[in-house]
Amino acid sequence: RHLGARAYAARRGCGKLVQPARRQRLLKPSWRMTQAAASSSSPPSSSPEGGRDGVKGPLSALRLYNTATREKDPFVPANPPRVTFYSCGPTVYDFAHVGNFRAFLTYDLLKRWLKYLGYDVDHVCNLTDIDDKIINRMARDNVTLKDLTTKYSDLFFEDLASLNILPARTYPKATEHISTIVDMIQSLIDNQYAYRVGDSVYFRTAKYEQYGSLSGKNLDGNLEGQGEGGNKFVGDKEDGRDFVLWKGYKESDLDVV
């Protein structure tokens, strides 16, 4: 059984691999240290009972970095003690590697802390089981969409368990929600936030005044077609910043309909 991170290291020649027994010994102290840190730095209580809504300490005990404000803001859930938590999952066409699992471990750390504070965390993590990388891998390996994505989804879940990551409540697949995606895109078209080019659909960035605000970058003076993709898609779009929401089907896409 391959741990994605180990398989990636082996392919790249990244030094010694951590054996399963050693990996377990490394994981356990990390979790104990997390528990110890939680015990030694319990949030201050605003009342003798230690909080409200079943949560330890005041709601301001947890502060998260807000990209919009560039500050650490108090975490205030809409319906305490319930917290809904969505995280981006893998594109299942290959082994997940070390960089991928850095993200999943970050999600796990945040979820564990929320649960320690007393929140009821409802975690959903998606699986992207259709995109260009998957289609290209289907053609290369001569396999079906289902066989390819099932194989790497199963390996991903094995790796999560090996790393002692708490599973999400559910892992919805993109292919299971195509009708919902189509309805959302049609709503954007109806409200002029998206437009068709042949069988493809692009998001109209000029319509959304706040587009780019989270990055903090000034886009004035940027030249179209100078990115990694060059001028490949510029002619199809109203604006070089526009991005695809739905790609039209091509014969080279194989059996993904």
Coordinates of N, CA and C in Angstrom, one line a residue:
R1 N 0.9 -1.2 0.0 CA 0.0 0.0 0.0 C 0.9 1.2 0.0
H2 N 0.6 2.1 -0.9 CA 1.4 3.3 -1.0 C 0.8 4.5 -0.3
L3 N 1.6 5.2 0.5 CA 1.2 6.5 1.0 C 1.6 7.5 -0.1
G4 N 0.7 8.3 -0.5 CA 1.0 9.2 -1.6 C 2.3 10.0 -1.4
A5 N 2.5 10.5 -0.2 CA 3.7 11.3 0.1 C 4.9 10.5 -0.1
R6 N 4.9 9.2 0.3 CA 6.0 8.4 0.2 C 6.3 8.0 -1.2
A7 N 5.2 7.8 -2.0 CA 5.4 7.5 -3.4 C 6.0 8.6 -4.2
Y8 N 5.5 9.8 -3.8 CA 6.1 11.0 -4.4 C 7.5 11.2 -4.1
A9 N 7.9 11.0 -2.8 CA 9.3 11.1 -2.4 C 10.2 10.1 -3.2
A10 N 9.6 8.9 -3.3 CA 10.4 7.8 -4.0 C 10.7 8.2 -5.4
R11 N 9.6 8.7 -6.1 CA 9.8 9.1 -7.5 C 10.7 10.2 -7.7
R12 N 10.8 11.1 -6.7 CA 11.6 12.3 -6.8 C 13.0 12.1 -6.2
G13 N 13.2 11.0 -5.5 CA 14.5 10.7 -4.9 C 14.7 11.7 -3.7
C14 N 13.7 11.9 -2.9 CA 13.8 12.9 -1.8 C 14.3 12.3 -0.5
G15 N 15.3 11.5 -0.6 CA 15.9 11.0 0.7 C 15.2 9.8 1.2
K16 N 15.4 9.5 2.5 CA 14.9 8.3 3.1 C 13.4 8.4 3.3
L17 N 12.7 7.2 3.2 CA 11.3 7.2 3.4 C 11.0 6.8 4.8
V18 N 9.9 7.3 5.4 CA 9.5 7.0 6.8 C 8.7 5.7 6.8
Q19 N 9.2 4.7 7.5 CA 8.5 3.4 7.5 C 7.2 3.6 8.3
P20 N 6.2 2.7 8.0 CA 4.9 2.8 8.7 C 5.0 2.9 10.2
A21 N 5.8 2.0 10.9 CA 5.9 2.0 12.3 C 6.5 3.3 12.8
R22 N 7.6 3.8 12.1 CA 8.2 5.0 12.5 C 7.2 6.2 12.3
R23 N 6.4 6.1 11.2 CA 5.5 7.2 11.0 C 4.4 7.3 12.1
Q24 N 4.0 6.1 12.6 CA 3.0 6.2 13.7 C 3.6 6.8 14.9
R25 N 4.9 6.5 15.2 CA 5.6 7.1 16.4 C 5.7 8.6 16.2
L26 N 5.9 9.0 15.0 CA 6.0 10.5 14.7 C 4.6 11.2 14.9
L27 N 3.6 10.5 14.5 CA 2.3 11.1 14.5 C 1.8 11.2 16.0
K28 N 2.0 10.2 16.8 CA 1.4 10.2 18.1 C 1.9 11.4 19.0
P29 N 3.2 11.7 19.0 CA 3.7 12.8 19.8 C 3.1 14.1 19.3
S30 N 2.9 14.2 18.0 CA 2.3 15.5 17.5 C 0.9 15.7 18.0
W31 N 0.1 14.6 18.1 CA -1.2 14.8 18.6 C -1.2 15.0 20.1
R32 N -0.3 14.4 20.8 CA -0.1 14.6 22.3 C 0.3 16.1 22.5
M33 N 1.2 16.6 21.7 CA 1.6 18.0 21.9 C 0.4 18.9 21.6
T34 N -0.4 18.5 20.7 CA -1.6 19.4 20.4 C -2.5 19.4 21.6
Q35 N -2.7 18.2 22.2 CA -3.6 18.1 23.4 C -3.0 18.9 24.5
A36 N -1.7 18.8 24.7 CA -1.0 19.5 25.8 C -1.1 21.0 25.6
A37 N -0.9 21.4 24.4 CA -1.0 22.8 24.1 C -2.4 23.3 24.4
A38 N -3.4 22.5 24.0 CA -4.8 22.9 24.2 C -5.1 23.0 25.7
S39 N -4.5 22.1 26.5 CA -4.8 22.1 27.9 C -4.1 23.3 28.6
S40 N -2.9 23.6 28.1 CA -2.1 24.7 28.8 C -2.5 26.1 28.3
S41 N -3.3 26.1 27.2 CA -3.6 27.5 26.7 C -5.1 27.6 26.5
S42 N -5.9 27.0 27.4 CA -7.3 27.0 27.3 C -7.8 28.5 27.2
P43 N -8.8 28.8 26.3 CA -9.3 30.1 26.2 C -9.8 30.7 27.5
P44 N -9.6 31.9 27.7 CA -10.1 32.6 28.9 C -11.7 32.5 28.9
S45 N -12.2 32.4 30.1 CA -13.7 32.3 30.2 C -14.3 33.6 30.5
S46 N -15.4 33.9 29.9 CA -16.1 35.2 30.2 C -17.1 35.0 31.4
S47 N -17.2 33.7 31.9 CA -18.1 33.5 33.0 C -17.5 32.3 33.8
P48 N -17.9 32.2 35.1 CA -17.5 31.0 35.9 C -17.7 29.7 35.2
E49 N -18.8 29.6 34.4 CA -19.2 28.4 33.8 C -18.2 28.0 32.6
G50 N -17.5 29.0 32.2 CA -16.6 28.8 31.1 C -17.1 28.9 29.7
G51 N -18.1 29.8 29.5 CA -18.5 30.0 28.1 C -20.0 30.1 27.9
R52 N -20.4 30.0 26.7 CA -21.8 30.1 26.4 C -22.1 29.2 25.2
D53 N -23.4 28.8 25.0 CA -23.8 28.0 23.9 C -23.0 26.7 23.8
G54 N -22.5 26.2 25.0 CA -21.8 25.0 25.0 C -20.4 25.0 24.6
V55 N -19.9 26.2 24.3 CA -18.5 26.4 23.8 C -17.6 26.9 24.9
K56 N -16.4 26.4 25.0 CA -15.5 26.8 26.0 C -15.0 28.2 25.7
G57 N -15.1 29.0 26.7 CA -14.6 30.4 26.6 C -15.5 31.2 25.7
P58 N -15.2 32.5 25.6 CA -15.9 33.4 24.7 C -15.7 33.1 23.3
L59 N -16.6 33.5 22.4 CA -16.4 33.3 21.0 C -15.1 33.9 20.4
S60 N -14.7 35.0 21.1 CA -13.5 35.7 20.6 C -12.2 34.9 20.9
A61 N -12.3 33.7 21.5 CA -11.2 32.9 21.9 C -10.4 32.5 20.6
L62 N -11.1 32.3 19.5 CA -10.5 31.9 18.3 C -10.5 33.1 17.3
R63 N -9.3 33.4 16.8 CA -9.2 34.5 15.8 C -8.5 33.9 14.5
L64 N -9.1 34.2 13.4 CA -8.6 33.7 12.1 C -8.2 34.9 11.2
Y65 N -7.2 34.6 10.4 CA -6.8 35.7 9.4 C -7.8 35.8 8.4
N66 N -8.2 37.1 8.2 CA -9.2 37.4 7.2 C -8.5 38.1 6.0
T67 N -8.6 37.4 4.8 CA -7.9 37.9 3.7 C -8.4 39.2 3.2
A68 N -9.7 39.4 3.4 CA -10.4 40.7 3.0 C -9.9 41.9 3.8
T69 N -9.7 41.7 5.1 CA -9.4 42.8 6.0 C -7.9 42.9 6.2
R70 N -7.2 41.8 5.9 CA -5.7 41.6 6.2 C -5.4 41.7 7.7
E71 N -6.4 41.2 8.5 CA -6.3 41.2 9.9 C -6.8 39.9 10.5
K72 N -6.4 39.6 11.7 CA -7.0 38.5 12.4 C -8.3 38.9 13.1
D73 N -9.4 38.4 12.7 CA -10.7 38.7 13.2 C -11.2 37.6 14.1
P74 N -12.1 38.0 15.1 CA -12.7 37.0 15.9 C -13.6 36.1 15.1
F75 N -13.5 34.8 15.4 CA -14.4 33.8 14.7 C -15.7 33.8 15.4
V76 N -16.8 34.2 14.6 CA -18.1 34.2 15.1 C -19.0 33.4 14.2
P77 N -19.4 32.2 14.6 CA -20.2 31.3 13.8 C -21.7 31.9 13.7
A78 N -22.3 31.5 12.6 CA -23.7 32.0 12.4 C -24.7 31.4 13.4
N79 N -24.5 30.1 13.6 CA -25.4 29.3 14.5 C -24.7 28.5 15.5
P80 N -24.0 29.1 16.5 CA -23.3 28.3 17.5 C -24.2 27.4 18.3
P81 N -23.7 26.2 18.7 CA -22.3 25.8 18.5 C -22.0 25.1 17.2
R82 N -23.0 25.1 16.2 CA -22.7 24.4 15.0 C -21.8 25.3 14.1
V83 N -20.9 24.6 13.4 CA -20.0 25.3 12.5 C -19.9 24.4 11.2
T84 N -20.3 25.1 10.1 CA -20.2 24.4 8.8 C -18.8 24.7 8.2
F85 N -18.1 23.7 7.7 CA -16.8 23.8 7.3 C -16.6 23.1 5.9
Y86 N -16.3 23.9 4.9 CA -16.1 23.3 3.6 C -14.6 23.4 3.2
S87 N -14.0 22.3 2.8 CA -12.6 22.4 2.4 C -12.4 21.8 1.0
C88 N -11.5 22.3 0.2 CA -11.2 21.8 -1.1 C -10.5 20.5 -1.1
G89 N -11.0 19.5 -1.8 CA -10.3 18.2 -1.8 C -9.5 18.0 -3.0
P90 N -9.0 16.7 -3.3 CA -8.1 16.4 -4.3 C -8.7 16.2 -5.7
T91 N -7.9 16.4 -6.7 CA -8.3 15.9 -8.1 C -7.8 14.5 -8.2
V92 N -8.6 13.6 -8.3 CA -8.2 12.2 -8.2 C -7.8 11.5 -9.5
Y93 N -6.6 11.9 -9.9 CA -6.0 11.2 -11.1 C -4.6 10.7 -10.8
D94 N -4.1 10.9 -9.6 CA -2.8 10.4 -9.3 C -2.6 10.4 -7.7
F95 N -1.5 9.9 -7.2 CA -1.3 9.9 -5.8 C -1.2 11.4 -5.3
A96 N -1.8 11.6 -4.1 CA -1.6 12.9 -3.5 C -0.2 13.0 -2.9
H97 N 0.5 14.2 -3.0 CA 1.9 14.2 -2.6 C 2.0 15.1 -1.4
V98 N 3.2 15.3 -1.0 CA 3.5 16.0 0.3 C 2.9 17.4 0.4
G99 N 2.9 18.1 -0.7 CA 2.3 19.4 -0.7 C 0.8 19.4 -0.5
N100 N 0.2 18.4 -1.2 CA -1.3 18.2 -1.0 C -1.6 18.0 0.5
F101 N -0.9 17.1 1.1 CA -1.2 16.7 2.5 C -0.9 17.8 3.5
R102 N -0.1 18.7 3.1 CA 0.1 19.9 4.0 C -1.2 20.6 4.2
A103 N -2.0 20.8 3.1 CA -3.3 21.4 3.1 C -4.2 20.6 4.0
F104 N -4.3 19.3 3.8 CA -5.2 18.5 4.5 C -4.9 18.4 6.0
L105 N -3.6 18.4 6.3 CA -3.3 18.5 7.7 C -3.7 19.8 8.4
T106 N -3.6 20.9 7.6 CA -4.0 22.2 8.1 C -5.5 22.2 8.4
Y107 N -6.3 21.6 7.5 CA -7.7 21.5 7.7 C -8.0 20.7 9.0
D108 N -7.2 19.6 9.2 CA -7.4 18.7 10.3 C -7.1 19.4 11.6
L109 N -6.0 20.2 11.6 CA -5.7 21.0 12.8 C -6.7 22.0 13.2
L110 N -7.3 22.7 12.2 CA -8.3 23.7 12.5 C -9.6 23.0 13.0
K111 N -9.9 21.8 12.4 CA -11.1 21.1 12.8 C -11.0 20.6 14.2
R112 N -9.8 20.0 14.5 CA -9.6 19.5 15.9 C -9.7 20.6 16.9
W113 N -9.2 21.8 16.6 CA -9.3 22.9 17.6 C -10.7 23.4 17.8
L114 N -11.5 23.5 16.7 CA -12.9 23.8 16.8 C -13.6 22.8 17.6
K115 N -13.4 21.6 17.4 CA -14.0 20.5 18.2 C -13.6 20.6 19.7
Y116 N -12.3 20.9 19.9 CA -11.9 21.1 21.3 C -12.6 22.2 22.0
L117 N -12.8 23.3 21.3 CA -13.5 24.5 21.8 C -15.0 24.2 22.1
G118 N -15.5 23.0 21.6 CA -16.9 22.6 21.9 C -17.8 22.8 20.7
Y119 N -17.3 23.2 19.6 CA -18.2 23.4 18.4 C -18.6 22.0 17.8
D120 N -19.8 22.0 17.2 CA -20.3 20.9 16.5 C -19.9 21.1 15.0
V121 N -18.8 20.5 14.5 CA -18.3 20.8 13.2 C -18.9 19.9 12.2
D122 N -19.5 20.5 11.1 CA -20.0 19.7 10.0 C -19.1 20.0 8.8
H123 N -18.2 19.0 8.6 CA -17.1 19.2 7.6 C -17.5 18.5 6.3
V124 N -17.4 19.2 5.1 CA -17.6 18.6 3.8 C -16.4 18.9 3.0
C125 N -15.9 17.9 2.3 CA -14.7 18.0 1.4 C -15.0 17.4 0.1
N126 N -14.8 18.2 -1.0 CA -15.2 17.7 -2.3 C -14.1 16.8 -2.9
L127 N -14.5 16.0 -3.9 CA -13.6 15.3 -4.7 C -13.8 15.7 -6.2
T128 N -12.8 16.2 -6.8 CA -12.8 16.6 -8.2 C -12.5 15.4 -9.1
D129 N -13.6 14.8 -9.7 CA -13.4 13.5 -10.4 C -13.7 13.7 -11.9
I130 N -13.5 15.0 -12.4 CA -13.6 15.2 -13.8 C -12.9 16.5 -14.1
D131 N -11.8 16.5 -14.9 CA -11.2 17.7 -15.4 C -10.2 17.3 -16.5
D132 N -9.4 18.2 -17.0 CA -8.5 17.9 -18.1 C -7.4 16.9 -17.7
K133 N -6.9 17.0 -16.5 CA -5.9 16.1 -16.1 C -6.4 14.7 -16.0
I134 N -7.6 14.5 -15.6 CA -8.2 13.2 -15.5 C -8.4 12.6 -16.9
I135 N -8.9 13.5 -17.8 CA -9.2 13.0 -19.2 C -7.9 12.6 -19.9
N136 N -6.8 13.4 -19.7 CA -5.5 13.1 -20.2 C -5.0 11.8 -19.7
R137 N -5.2 11.5 -18.4 CA -4.7 10.3 -17.8 C -5.5 9.1 -18.3
M138 N -6.8 9.3 -18.5 CA -7.6 8.2 -19.1 C -7.1 7.8 -20.4
A139 N -6.7 8.8 -21.2 CA -6.2 8.4 -22.6 C -4.8 7.7 -22.5
R140 N -4.0 8.2 -21.6 CA -2.7 7.7 -21.4 C -2.7 6.2 -20.9
D141 N -3.6 5.9 -19.9 CA -3.6 4.6 -19.3 C -4.7 3.7 -19.9
N142 N -5.5 4.3 -20.8 CA -6.5 3.5 -21.5 C -7.5 2.9 -20.4
V143 N -8.0 3.7 -19.5 CA -8.9 3.3 -18.5 C -10.2 4.2 -18.5
T144 N -11.2 3.7 -17.9 CA -12.4 4.5 -17.8 C -12.3 5.6 -16.7
L145 N -13.2 6.5 -16.8 CA -13.3 7.6 -15.8 C -13.5 7.0 -14.4
K146 N -14.5 6.1 -14.3 CA -14.8 5.5 -13.0 C -13.7 4.7 -12.5
D147 N -13.0 3.9 -13.3 CA -11.9 3.1 -12.8 C -10.8 3.9 -12.3
L148 N -10.4 5.0 -13.1 CA -9.3 5.8 -12.7 C -9.6 6.6 -11.4
T149 N -10.8 7.2 -11.3 CA -11.1 8.1 -10.2 C -11.3 7.3 -8.9
T150 N -11.9 6.1 -9.1 CA -12.2 5.2 -7.9 C -10.8 4.8 -7.3
K151 N -9.9 4.4 -8.2 CA -8.6 3.9 -7.7 C -7.9 5.0 -6.8
Y152 N -7.8 6.2 -7.4 CA -7.1 7.2 -6.6 C -7.9 7.9 -5.5
S153 N -9.2 7.8 -5.6 CA -10.0 8.2 -4.4 C -9.8 7.2 -3.2
D154 N -9.8 5.9 -3.5 CA -9.5 5.0 -2.4 C -8.1 5.1 -1.8
L155 N -7.1 5.4 -2.7 CA -5.8 5.6 -2.2 C -5.7 6.9 -1.3
F156 N -6.4 7.9 -1.7 CA -6.4 9.1 -1.0 C -7.0 8.9 0.4
F157 N -8.1 8.1 0.5 CA -8.7 7.8 1.8 C -7.7 7.0 2.7
E158 N -7.0 6.1 2.1 CA -6.0 5.3 2.8 C -5.0 6.2 3.4
D159 N -4.5 7.1 2.6 CA -3.5 8.1 3.1 C -4.0 8.9 4.2
L160 N -5.2 9.4 4.1 CA -5.8 10.2 5.2 C -5.8 9.4 6.5
A161 N -6.2 8.1 6.4 CA -6.2 7.3 7.6 C -4.8 7.1 8.2
S162 N -3.8 6.9 7.3 CA -2.4 6.7 7.7 C -1.9 7.9 8.4
L163 N -2.3 9.1 8.1 CA -1.9 10.3 8.7 C -2.8 10.7 9.9
N164 N -3.7 9.8 10.2 CA -4.6 10.1 11.4 C -5.4 11.4 11.2
I165 N -5.8 11.7 10.0 CA -6.6 12.8 9.7 C -8.1 12.5 9.9
L166 N -8.8 13.3 10.7 CA -10.2 13.1 10.9 C -11.0 13.2 9.6
P167 N -11.8 12.2 9.3 CA -12.5 12.3 8.0 C -13.7 13.3 8.0
A168 N -14.0 13.9 6.9 CA -15.1 14.8 6.7 C -16.4 13.9 6.8
R169 N -17.5 14.6 7.0 CA -18.8 13.9 7.1 C -19.1 13.3 5.7
T170 N -18.8 14.0 4.6 CA -19.1 13.5 3.3 C -18.1 14.1 2.3
Y171 N -17.9 13.3 1.2 CA -17.0 13.7 0.2 C -17.7 13.7 -1.2
P172 N -18.5 14.8 -1.5 CA -19.3 14.8 -2.7 C -18.4 14.9 -3.9
K173 N -18.7 14.1 -5.0 CA -18.0 14.1 -6.2 C -18.6 15.1 -7.2
A174 N -17.8 15.7 -8.0 CA -18.3 16.7 -9.0 C -19.3 16.0 -10.0
T175 N -19.0 14.8 -10.4 CA -19.8 14.1 -11.3 C -21.2 13.8 -10.8
E176 N -21.3 13.8 -9.5 CA -22.6 13.5 -8.8 C -23.5 14.8 -8.7
H177 N -23.0 15.9 -9.1 CA -23.7 17.2 -9.0 C -23.7 18.1 -10.2
I178 N -23.6 17.4 -11.4 CA -23.5 18.1 -12.7 C -24.8 19.0 -12.9
S179 N -25.9 18.5 -12.6 CA -27.2 19.3 -12.8 C -27.2 20.5 -11.9
T180 N -26.7 20.4 -10.7 CA -26.6 21.6 -9.8 C -25.6 22.6 -10.4
I181 N -24.5 22.1 -10.9 CA -23.5 23.0 -11.4 C -24.0 23.7 -12.7
V182 N -24.7 23.0 -13.5 CA -25.3 23.6 -14.7 C -26.3 24.7 -14.3
D183 N -27.1 24.4 -13.3 CA -28.1 25.4 -12.9 C -27.4 26.7 -12.3
M184 N -26.3 26.5 -11.6 CA -25.6 27.6 -11.1 C -25.0 28.5 -12.2
I185 N -24.4 27.8 -13.2 CA -23.8 28.5 -14.3 C -24.9 29.2 -15.1
Q186 N -26.1 28.6 -15.3 CA -27.2 29.2 -16.0 C -27.6 30.5 -15.3
S187 N -27.7 30.4 -14.0 CA -28.0 31.6 -13.2 C -27.1 32.8 -13.4
L188 N -25.8 32.5 -13.5 CA -24.8 33.5 -13.8 C -24.9 34.1 -15.2
I189 N -25.3 33.2 -16.1 CA -25.5 33.7 -17.5 C -26.7 34.6 -17.5
D190 N -27.8 34.2 -16.8 CA -29.0 35.0 -16.8 C -28.8 36.4 -16.2
N191 N -27.9 36.5 -15.2 CA -27.6 37.7 -14.6 C -26.4 38.5 -15.1
Q192 N -26.0 38.1 -16.3 CA -24.9 38.7 -17.1 C -23.5 38.6 -16.4
Y193 N -23.3 37.6 -15.5 CA -22.0 37.4 -14.9 C -21.2 36.3 -15.7
A194 N -21.8 35.7 -16.7 CA -21.1 34.8 -17.5 C -21.7 34.8 -18.9
Y195 N -20.9 34.3 -19.8 CA -21.3 34.3 -21.2 C -20.8 33.1 -22.0
R196 N -21.5 32.8 -23.1 CA -21.1 31.6 -23.8 C -20.1 32.0 -25.0
V197 N -19.2 31.0 -25.2 CA -18.4 31.1 -26.4 C -18.4 29.7 -27.0
G198 N -19.2 29.5 -28.0 CA -19.4 28.1 -28.5 C -20.1 27.3 -27.5
D199 N -19.6 26.2 -27.1 CA -20.2 25.3 -26.1 C -19.5 25.5 -24.7
S200 N -18.6 26.5 -24.6 CA -18.0 26.8 -23.4 C -18.6 28.0 -22.7
V201 N -18.4 28.2 -21.4 CA -19.0 29.3 -20.7 C -17.8 30.0 -19.9
Y202 N -17.7 31.3 -19.9 CA -16.7 32.0 -19.2 C -17.4 33.0 -18.1
F203 N -16.7 33.2 -17.0 CA -17.1 34.2 -16.0 C -16.7 35.6 -16.5
R204 N -17.6 36.5 -16.5 CA -17.3 37.9 -16.9 C -16.8 38.7 -15.7
T205 N -15.5 38.8 -15.6 CA -14.8 39.4 -14.4 C -15.2 40.9 -14.3
A206 N -15.3 41.6 -15.5 CA -15.6 43.0 -15.4 C -16.9 43.3 -14.8
K207 N -17.8 42.4 -14.8 CA -19.2 42.6 -14.2 C -19.1 42.6 -12.6
Y208 N -18.1 41.9 -12.1 CA -18.0 41.7 -10.6 C -16.9 42.7 -10.1
E209 N -17.3 43.8 -9.6 CA -16.4 44.9 -9.2 C -15.4 44.5 -8.2
Q210 N -15.7 43.5 -7.4 CA -14.7 43.1 -6.3 C -13.7 42.1 -6.8
Y211 N -13.8 41.7 -8.1 CA -12.9 40.7 -8.6 C -11.4 41.1 -8.4
G212 N -10.6 40.2 -7.8 CA -9.2 40.5 -7.5 C -8.9 41.2 -6.2
S213 N -9.9 41.6 -5.5 CA -9.7 42.4 -4.3 C -9.0 41.5 -3.2
L214 N -9.2 40.2 -3.1 CA -8.6 39.4 -2.1 C -7.1 39.2 -2.4
S215 N -6.7 39.3 -3.6 CA -5.3 39.1 -3.9 C -4.5 40.4 -3.5
G216 N -5.1 41.5 -3.5 CA -4.5 42.8 -3.2 C -3.6 43.3 -4.3
K217 N -3.7 42.7 -5.5 CA -2.8 43.1 -6.6 C -3.5 44.2 -7.4
N218 N -2.7 45.1 -7.9 CA -3.1 46.1 -8.9 C -2.9 45.5 -10.3
L219 N -4.0 45.3 -11.0 CA -4.0 44.7 -12.3 C -3.8 45.7 -13.4
D220 N -3.7 47.0 -13.1 CA -3.4 48.0 -14.1 C -2.1 47.7 -14.8
G221 N -2.1 47.8 -16.1 CA -0.8 47.6 -16.8 C -0.5 46.1 -17.2
N222 N -1.3 45.2 -16.7 CA -1.1 43.8 -17.1 C -1.3 43.6 -18.6
L223 N -0.6 42.8 -19.2 CA -0.7 42.5 -20.6 C -1.4 41.2 -20.8
E224 N -2.4 41.1 -21.7 CA -3.1 39.9 -22.0 C -2.2 38.9 -22.8
G225 N -2.3 37.6 -22.5 CA -1.6 36.6 -23.2 C -0.2 36.4 -22.8
Q226 N 0.2 37.0 -21.7 CA 1.6 36.9 -21.3 C 1.8 35.9 -20.2
G227 N 0.8 35.2 -19.8 CA 0.9 34.2 -18.7 C 1.3 32.8 -19.3
E228 N 1.2 31.8 -18.5 CA 1.7 30.5 -18.9 C 1.0 29.9 -20.1
G229 N -0.3 30.2 -20.3 CA -1.1 29.7 -21.4 C -0.9 30.6 -22.7
G230 N -0.2 31.7 -22.6 CA 0.0 32.5 -23.8 C -1.3 33.1 -24.3
N231 N -1.4 33.2 -25.6 CA -2.5 33.7 -26.3 C -3.6 32.7 -26.6
K232 N -3.4 31.5 -26.1 CA -4.2 30.3 -26.5 C -5.7 30.6 -26.3
F233 N -6.1 31.3 -25.2 CA -7.6 31.5 -25.0 C -8.0 32.9 -25.1
V234 N -7.1 33.8 -25.3 CA -7.4 35.3 -25.3 C -8.5 35.6 -26.3
G235 N -8.4 35.0 -27.5 CA -9.3 35.3 -28.6 C -10.8 34.9 -28.3
D236 N -10.9 33.9 -27.4 CA -12.3 33.4 -27.1 C -13.0 34.3 -26.1
K237 N -12.3 35.1 -25.4 CA -12.8 35.8 -24.2 C -13.0 37.3 -24.4
E238 N -14.0 37.9 -23.7 CA -14.2 39.3 -23.7 C -13.0 40.0 -23.0
D239 N -12.4 39.4 -22.0 CA -11.4 40.0 -21.2 C -10.4 38.9 -20.9
G240 N -9.1 39.3 -20.9 CA -8.1 38.3 -20.6 C -8.2 37.7 -19.2
R241 N -8.8 38.4 -18.3 CA -9.0 38.0 -16.9 C -10.1 36.9 -16.8
D242 N -11.0 36.9 -17.7 CA -12.1 36.0 -17.6 C -11.7 34.5 -17.6
F243 N -12.4 33.7 -16.8 CA -12.0 32.3 -16.7 C -13.1 31.4 -17.0
V244 N -12.8 30.1 -17.4 CA -13.8 29.2 -17.9 C -14.6 28.6 -16.7
L245 N -15.9 28.5 -16.8 CA -16.7 27.8 -15.9 C -17.2 26.5 -16.4
W246 N -17.2 26.4 -17.7 CA -17.7 25.1 -18.3 C -17.0 25.0 -19.7
K247 N -16.3 23.9 -19.9 CA -15.6 23.6 -21.1 C -16.4 22.8 -22.1
G248 N -16.6 23.2 -23.3 CA -17.3 22.5 -24.3 C -16.7 21.1 -24.6
Y249 N -17.5 20.1 -24.9 CA -17.0 18.8 -25.1 C -16.3 18.7 -26.5
K250 N -15.2 17.9 -26.5 CA -14.4 17.7 -27.7 C -14.3 16.1 -27.9
E251 N -14.1 15.7 -29.1 CA -14.0 14.2 -29.3 C -12.9 13.6 -28.6
S252 N -11.8 14.4 -28.4 CA -10.6 13.9 -27.6 C -10.9 13.7 -26.2
D253 N -12.1 14.2 -25.7 CA -12.4 14.1 -24.2 C -12.9 12.7 -23.9
L254 N -13.0 11.8 -24.9 CA -13.3 10.4 -24.7 C -14.7 10.3 -24.0
D255 N -15.0 9.2 -23.3 CA -16.3 8.9 -22.8 C -16.5 9.5 -21.4
V256 N -16.7 10.8 -21.4 CA -17.0 11.5 -20.1 C -18.4 12.1 -20.1
V257 N -19.2 11.9 -21.1 CA -20.5 12.5 -21.2 C -21.4 11.8 -20.2

